[in-house]
Amino acid sequence: MSFERLLNPRTIAAFGGAQAQEVIRQSDRMGYEGEIWPVHPKKTDILGRKVYRSVADLPGSPDAAYVGVNRYLTIDIVRELAEVKAGGAVCYATGFIEAGEEGSELQEQLLEASGSMPLIGPNCYGLLNYLNGAMLWPDQQGGQRVEEGVAIITMSSNVGFNLTMQRRGLPIAYMVSLGNKLKFDIHDAIQIFAQQEQVTAIGLFMETMSDLKAFEEAVNFARELKKPIVAIKTGHSEVGKKIVVSHTASMAGSDVLMSALFERLGVARVNSLEAFIEALKVLHVIGPLNGGRIGAMSTSGGDLTLLADALGPKLSMPPISEKTAKRIRKVVHERVVAANPLDYQMFDWNDEDQQADKFSAFLSEGFNFSLCLLDYPRDDYCDQSTWNGAERGFVRALQNTDSKGAILTTFADTISETVARRLMKDGVVMLAGIDDGVAGVRAAVDIGRAWNQPPAPPLLDVPDIPLEQAVLVMNEADSKRLLAQTNIQIPGAKIAADSESAVEAANEIGYPVVVKALGIPHKTDVGGVRINLKNSSEVLKAVKSMEKISDTYLIESMISDCVAELLVGIARDDQFGLYLVIGGGGILVEMMKDSVSLLLPTTRERVFSALEKLKCAPLLQGFRGAPPADLDAAVDAIMGLSSMIENDPSLINELDINPLMLMAEGQGAIAADALISVNKKPEH
């Protein structure tokens, strides 16, 4: 099924009243040069065009049809279009699967009626093609014709409408609203837009994801074609998730795991529409960035302080070399300090040559990206001309040094759309606002970092476990025996049935020991753990205190000299299957909420990266004179779990090691406590 005719139509049939008329009006306004055939049962003239009565009355098979009628008529018209082999249809009508049982039945009828014909929607605004001016859209739109630009794929028609009204200089090549995604889902759109030569980057406004594997394949396909992707995924709050589900009748998905998926695939995630636009601008003009070393310059120390405070993770303003400093001193006023950031003040403000010289000296440092902070006066009753010296000097400096950069305004009101378009022709970005601009740069850095690594392996195919299938919760002793099979180190241990055998076990193991009540999931909460027992009388007393909660006891070596504690777990998600959780461990794990999730399969590099992101990471590196933890041993243990899951994805239902005790570097990691539940195999 090819969407090419629908995406780039030479003929359009517009069915209906006000919505169809707007399709014609907007296409005319955008200079669409193809034929448009209005279809209406009563009207004879629509915007100066002959009106046809039905599909059968059309002069040919349309490349694209906009069906702006009610849901019942939509089904009939789509069936007739499919019969004449139309290139595809956009279905505007609501009242399908999002409207309950009756709507679901009608959507099935619509699917059947469409046959092999492509279809966008239903329940959507449709498609905007700013390359050829075809506006398959039932409302106003604020875009303009472009020769190349980004493709935006949205699951909200209103968000799509709003994005066309942006005044930040983002060139949009395509905008598509997916609606109910009956035959054209987000992965289809990614695959198709990635193949369009005039598309430079792809933006996603997502509420749900219906096909994880298809999305993964589509993103990897876009990466092969060097088409970067930036996304907003809504529904990360509980209220937001409920709105998504009620609005779309689809699963919102785990937000933490969605972020893990984006990072794994090299999709940059942003959290606002403003940052979304700024990220797409950077990707359109520059593409992914190979690092986050930022050079910054301004006439104002206040602006530079705001920028420094906004950089956050992954971006830095490193000091310049003495070689660069000497170059700067030769071309700046004696009161200007040669540094990064560079406060070049107002000296030679409107002298383009002088500004080009000082900026070129600064950019010779070889930053990954450079920012020149310039806030433009209003263009309705102020004069912008005296800003030309700094602006053009910066452009020339970028060209002289073969550098990448942007002019950044401190807030959005001081951007100039005219200047943004002018800069873009010179390969320079104009970013609107420090926070949003920095978020856009960070997105390009994220994608660059991902693209500099090998693509992640395909996600683990985890079989669905029937709800009625029994789950066996293993006790700690059995859990640890299973872990030992993956070469995870466990303490020396014995099982005792009473106080006497417990003492015998402790004597064999050697003191100090730990006594635990077996068969109790959260032993600490009910007094089921006694640690650092140094003699037989302490062991005897400990077992006696646990006789009311258990009749079997685990006697273990006491682990001492621990540098840090980790939580390592395997959890299951309805959409993502099994995944790894790595976090700070111990008794404060629930309060600290310090964890990173990794989708499977994973790599040693990704596990090391996850450990670096933890709040407790300083403890792992050696905190306040303590030795660094044995991270290699920790990663060995985590990769052992990953291998166990890969070898048998149906075995583990849930797994929890807390804590995984890390010894000093070179001395290992020991699973001090573990709880595993496994899926019992059905008996035949």
mmCIF file of C-alpha atoms in Angstrom, residues 141-355:
data_model
loop_
_atom_site.group_PDB
_atom_site.id
_atom_site.type_symbol
_atom_site.label_atom_id
_atom_site.label_comp_id
_atom_site.label_asym_id
_atom_site.label_seq_id
_atom_site.Cartn_x
_atom_site.Cartn_y
_atom_site.Cartn_z
ATOM 1 C CA GLN A 141 -3.255 27.141 9.021
ATOM 2 C CA GLY A 142 -0.358 29.491 9.541
ATOM 3 C CA GLY A 143 2.419 27.951 7.477
ATOM 4 C CA GLN A 144 4.013 28.928 4.206
ATOM 5 C CA ARG A 145 5.505 27.178 1.190
ATOM 6 C CA VAL A 146 9.030 25.814 1.661
ATOM 7 C CA GLU A 147 11.587 24.000 -0.451
ATOM 8 C CA GLU A 148 12.596 21.784 2.460
ATOM 9 C CA GLY A 149 11.696 21.464 6.122
ATOM 10 C CA VAL A 150 10.680 19.196 8.965
ATOM 11 C CA ALA A 151 7.807 16.723 9.061
ATOM 12 C CA ILE A 152 5.568 16.890 12.128
ATOM 13 C CA ILE A 153 3.450 13.881 13.080
ATOM 14 C CA THR A 154 0.823 14.615 15.705
ATOM 15 C CA MET A 155 -1.852 12.656 17.506
ATOM 16 C CA SER A 156 -3.692 15.885 18.305
ATOM 17 C CA SER A 157 -5.245 17.916 15.509
ATOM 18 C CA ASN A 158 -5.449 21.007 17.680
ATOM 19 C CA VAL A 159 -1.773 20.782 18.614
ATOM 20 C CA GLY A 160 -1.004 20.472 14.911
ATOM 21 C CA PHE A 161 -3.111 23.563 14.186
ATOM 22 C CA ASN A 162 -1.253 25.492 16.897
ATOM 23 C CA LEU A 163 2.162 24.427 15.617
ATOM 24 C CA THR A 164 1.394 25.847 12.169
ATOM 25 C CA MET A 165 0.916 29.231 13.866
ATOM 26 C CA GLN A 166 4.457 29.364 15.351
ATOM 27 C CA ARG A 167 6.442 32.531 14.634
ATOM 28 C CA ARG A 168 9.858 31.163 15.477
ATOM 29 C CA GLY A 169 11.084 30.500 11.946
ATOM 30 C CA LEU A 170 10.643 26.715 11.810
ATOM 31 C CA PRO A 171 10.131 25.556 8.190
ATOM 32 C CA ILE A 172 7.521 22.788 8.052
ATOM 33 C CA ALA A 173 7.446 20.515 5.014
ATOM 34 C CA TYR A 174 4.619 18.226 6.169
ATOM 35 C CA MET A 175 2.140 18.208 9.028
ATOM 36 C CA VAL A 176 -0.079 15.170 9.547
ATOM 37 C CA SER A 177 -2.709 14.554 12.206
ATOM 38 C CA LEU A 178 -3.191 10.812 12.741
ATOM 39 C CA GLY A 179 -6.576 10.673 14.478
ATOM 40 C CA ASN A 180 -7.639 7.088 15.134
ATOM 41 C CA LYS A 181 -4.697 5.653 13.129
ATOM 42 C CA LEU A 182 -6.885 3.125 11.363
ATOM 43 C CA LYS A 183 -4.448 2.507 8.496
ATOM 44 C CA PHE A 184 -1.774 5.166 8.994
ATOM 45 C CA ASP A 185 0.010 4.987 12.340
ATOM 46 C CA ILE A 186 3.001 6.853 13.702
ATOM 47 C CA HIS A 187 5.492 4.246 12.481
ATOM 48 C CA ASP A 188 4.031 4.400 8.960
ATOM 49 C CA ALA A 189 4.410 8.171 8.944
ATOM 50 C CA ILE A 190 8.022 7.984 10.170
ATOM 51 C CA GLN A 191 8.924 5.469 7.461
ATOM 52 C CA ILE A 192 7.337 7.552 4.722
ATOM 53 C CA PHE A 193 8.577 10.994 5.766
ATOM 54 C CA ALA A 194 12.110 9.668 6.349
ATOM 55 C CA GLN A 195 12.253 8.782 2.649
ATOM 56 C CA GLN A 196 11.301 12.278 1.481
ATOM 57 C CA GLU A 197 14.496 14.049 0.361
ATOM 58 C CA GLN A 198 13.101 17.469 1.294
ATOM 59 C CA VAL A 199 12.413 16.386 4.903
ATOM 60 C CA THR A 200 15.328 17.301 7.179
ATOM 61 C CA ALA A 201 14.051 16.089 10.566
ATOM 62 C CA ILE A 202 10.923 14.556 12.095
ATOM 63 C CA GLY A 203 8.916 15.761 15.088
ATOM 64 C CA LEU A 204 6.462 13.566 17.021
ATOM 65 C CA PHE A 205 3.630 14.679 19.286
ATOM 66 C CA MET A 206 2.609 11.379 20.870
ATOM 67 C CA GLU A 207 -0.145 10.324 23.207
ATOM 68 C CA THR A 208 0.097 6.538 22.804
ATOM 69 C CA MET A 209 2.128 3.890 21.013
ATOM 70 C CA SER A 210 0.226 1.005 19.523
ATOM 71 C CA ASP A 211 3.069 -1.078 18.058
ATOM 72 C CA LEU A 212 6.396 -1.015 19.894
ATOM 73 C CA LYS A 213 8.278 -3.206 17.411
ATOM 74 C CA ALA A 214 7.035 -1.256 14.396
ATOM 75 C CA PHE A 215 8.048 2.020 16.061
ATOM 76 C CA GLU A 216 11.515 0.642 16.780
ATOM 77 C CA GLU A 217 11.944 -0.459 13.156
ATOM 78 C CA ALA A 218 10.709 2.874 11.811
ATOM 79 C CA VAL A 219 13.062 4.927 13.991
ATOM 80 C CA ASN A 220 16.029 2.750 13.034
ATOM 81 C CA PHE A 221 15.052 3.155 9.379
ATOM 82 C CA ALA A 222 14.977 6.947 9.781
ATOM 83 C CA ARG A 223 18.387 6.814 11.473
ATOM 84 C CA GLU A 224 19.833 4.925 8.499
ATOM 85 C CA LEU A 225 18.609 7.771 6.294
ATOM 86 C CA LYS A 226 20.089 10.384 8.675
ATOM 87 C CA LYS A 227 16.706 11.803 9.650
ATOM 88 C CA PRO A 228 16.826 12.813 13.354
ATOM 89 C CA ILE A 229 13.671 12.592 15.466
ATOM 90 C CA VAL A 230 12.516 14.680 18.429
ATOM 91 C CA ALA A 231 9.398 13.801 20.420
ATOM 92 C CA ILE A 232 6.935 15.009 22.995
ATOM 93 C CA LYS A 233 5.174 12.140 24.769
ATOM 94 C CA THR A 234 2.219 13.269 26.861
ATOM 95 C CA GLY A 235 0.623 11.439 29.770
ATOM 96 C CA HIS A 236 3.569 11.415 32.183
ATOM 97 C CA SER A 237 1.376 12.659 35.047
ATOM 98 C CA GLU A 238 -1.421 10.515 36.465
ATOM 99 C CA VAL A 239 -4.069 13.024 35.378
ATOM 100 C CA GLY A 240 -2.452 13.340 31.959
ATOM 101 C CA LYS A 241 -2.417 9.572 31.546
ATOM 102 C CA LYS A 242 -6.131 9.334 32.371
ATOM 103 C CA ILE A 243 -6.930 12.067 29.829
ATOM 104 C CA VAL A 244 -4.937 10.256 27.131
ATOM 105 C CA VAL A 245 -6.697 6.962 27.768
ATOM 106 C CA SER A 246 -10.184 8.472 27.857
ATOM 107 C CA HIS A 247 -9.459 10.580 24.775
ATOM 108 C CA THR A 248 -7.881 7.870 22.610
ATOM 109 C CA ALA A 249 -9.215 4.566 23.963
ATOM 110 C CA SER A 250 -5.574 3.396 23.876
ATOM 111 C CA MET A 251 -2.858 2.569 26.360
ATOM 112 C CA ALA A 252 -0.770 5.546 27.481
ATOM 113 C CA GLY A 253 2.148 3.314 28.483
ATOM 114 C CA SER A 254 4.767 3.652 31.179
ATOM 115 C CA ASP A 255 6.398 7.068 30.953
ATOM 116 C CA VAL A 256 9.709 5.922 32.471
ATOM 117 C CA LEU A 257 9.967 3.098 29.964
ATOM 118 C CA MET A 258 8.974 5.384 27.109
ATOM 119 C CA SER A 259 11.926 7.610 28.018
ATOM 120 C CA ALA A 260 14.138 4.518 28.151
ATOM 121 C CA LEU A 261 12.932 3.531 24.683
ATOM 122 C CA PHE A 262 13.613 7.003 23.259
ATOM 123 C CA GLU A 263 17.119 7.062 24.716
ATOM 124 C CA ARG A 264 17.805 3.553 23.437
ATOM 125 C CA LEU A 265 16.715 4.475 19.896
ATOM 126 C CA GLY A 266 18.255 7.941 19.798
ATOM 127 C CA VAL A 267 14.981 9.882 19.831
ATOM 128 C CA ALA A 268 15.379 13.183 21.698
ATOM 129 C CA ARG A 269 12.587 13.840 24.198
ATOM 130 C CA VAL A 270 11.489 17.352 25.129
ATOM 131 C CA ASN A 271 8.755 18.478 27.503
ATOM 132 C CA SER A 272 7.204 21.549 25.883
ATOM 133 C CA LEU A 273 6.023 22.643 22.457
ATOM 134 C CA GLU A 274 8.448 25.575 22.602
ATOM 135 C CA ALA A 275 11.427 23.274 23.176
ATOM 136 C CA PHE A 276 10.024 20.970 20.474
ATOM 137 C CA ILE A 277 10.139 23.798 17.915
ATOM 138 C CA GLU A 278 13.615 24.931 18.967
ATOM 139 C CA ALA A 279 14.986 21.377 18.796
ATOM 140 C CA LEU A 280 13.560 20.898 15.313
ATOM 141 C CA LYS A 281 15.154 24.168 14.217
ATOM 142 C CA VAL A 282 18.596 23.032 15.376
ATOM 143 C CA LEU A 283 18.130 19.653 13.693
ATOM 144 C CA HIS A 284 16.838 21.247 10.469
ATOM 145 C CA VAL A 285 19.725 23.686 10.109
ATOM 146 C CA ILE A 286 22.625 21.884 11.829
ATOM 147 C CA GLY A 287 21.616 18.281 12.478
ATOM 148 C CA PRO A 288 22.784 16.201 15.469
ATOM 149 C CA LEU A 289 25.710 17.603 17.479
ATOM 150 C CA ASN A 290 28.848 15.651 18.366
ATOM 151 C CA GLY A 291 29.155 16.989 21.892
ATOM 152 C CA GLY A 292 27.935 19.544 24.399
ATOM 153 C CA ARG A 293 30.938 21.898 24.664
ATOM 154 C CA ILE A 294 29.285 25.298 24.305
ATOM 155 C CA GLY A 295 30.913 28.612 23.517
ATOM 156 C CA ALA A 296 28.818 31.643 24.504
ATOM 157 C CA MET A 297 29.152 35.378 23.937
ATOM 158 C CA SER A 298 27.100 38.430 24.785
ATOM 159 C CA THR A 299 27.322 42.125 25.592
ATOM 160 C CA SER A 300 25.736 41.375 28.977
ATOM 161 C CA GLY A 301 27.013 39.482 31.973
ATOM 162 C CA GLY A 302 23.400 39.103 33.122
ATOM 163 C CA ASP A 303 22.437 37.262 29.934
ATOM 164 C CA LEU A 304 25.445 34.968 30.256
ATOM 165 C CA THR A 305 24.613 34.168 33.870
ATOM 166 C CA LEU A 306 21.084 33.165 32.858
ATOM 167 C CA LEU A 307 22.540 30.943 30.150
ATOM 168 C CA ALA A 308 25.071 29.324 32.473
ATOM 169 C CA ASP A 309 22.332 28.540 34.991
ATOM 170 C CA ALA A 310 20.177 26.983 32.244
ATOM 171 C CA LEU A 311 22.749 24.626 30.721
ATOM 172 C CA GLY A 312 22.155 21.705 33.089
ATOM 173 C CA PRO A 313 23.277 18.153 32.252
ATOM 174 C CA LYS A 314 25.140 17.223 29.053
ATOM 175 C CA LEU A 315 26.077 20.837 28.230
ATOM 176 C CA SER A 316 29.045 22.819 29.530
ATOM 177 C CA MET A 317 30.955 26.052 28.894
ATOM 178 C CA PRO A 318 34.580 24.892 29.167
ATOM 179 C CA PRO A 319 37.407 27.363 29.720
ATOM 180 C CA ILE A 320 39.325 28.438 26.641
ATOM 181 C CA SER A 321 42.976 27.622 25.978
ATOM 182 C CA GLU A 322 45.712 30.197 26.399
ATOM 183 C CA LYS A 323 46.258 30.073 22.633
ATOM 184 C CA THR A 324 42.665 31.167 22.015
ATOM 185 C CA ALA A 325 42.866 33.769 24.776
ATOM 186 C CA LYS A 326 45.882 35.385 23.090
ATOM 187 C CA ARG A 327 43.987 35.560 19.791
ATOM 188 C CA ILE A 328 41.044 37.225 21.503
ATOM 189 C CA ARG A 329 43.188 39.811 23.314
ATOM 190 C CA LYS A 330 44.646 40.985 20.003
ATOM 191 C CA VAL A 331 41.218 42.013 18.640
ATOM 192 C CA VAL A 332 39.161 43.177 21.647
ATOM 193 C CA HIS A 333 39.169 46.269 23.831
ATOM 194 C CA GLU A 334 41.570 46.161 26.758
ATOM 195 C CA ARG A 335 38.685 45.990 29.245
ATOM 196 C CA VAL A 336 37.260 42.799 27.691
ATOM 197 C CA VAL A 337 38.290 39.612 29.516
ATOM 198 C CA ALA A 338 39.201 36.735 27.208
ATOM 199 C CA ALA A 339 37.133 33.864 28.594
ATOM 200 C CA ASN A 340 34.238 31.514 27.943
ATOM 201 C CA PRO A 341 31.618 32.857 28.219
ATOM 202 C CA LEU A 342 32.850 35.991 26.437
ATOM 203 C CA ASP A 343 31.360 39.303 27.589
ATOM 204 C CA TYR A 344 32.517 41.415 24.635
ATOM 205 C CA GLN A 345 30.528 44.467 25.835
ATOM 206 C CA MET A 346 29.387 47.236 23.478
ATOM 207 C CA PHE A 347 32.730 48.129 21.951
ATOM 208 C CA ASP A 348 32.555 48.297 18.109
ATOM 209 C CA TRP A 349 28.886 47.309 18.387
ATOM 210 C CA ASN A 350 27.907 48.048 14.791
ATOM 211 C CA ASP A 351 31.265 47.349 13.143
ATOM 212 C CA GLU A 352 30.741 44.086 11.253
ATOM 213 C CA ASP A 353 34.416 43.580 10.405
ATOM 214 C CA GLN A 354 35.565 44.146 13.970
ATOM 215 C CA GLN A 355 32.868 41.846 15.352
#
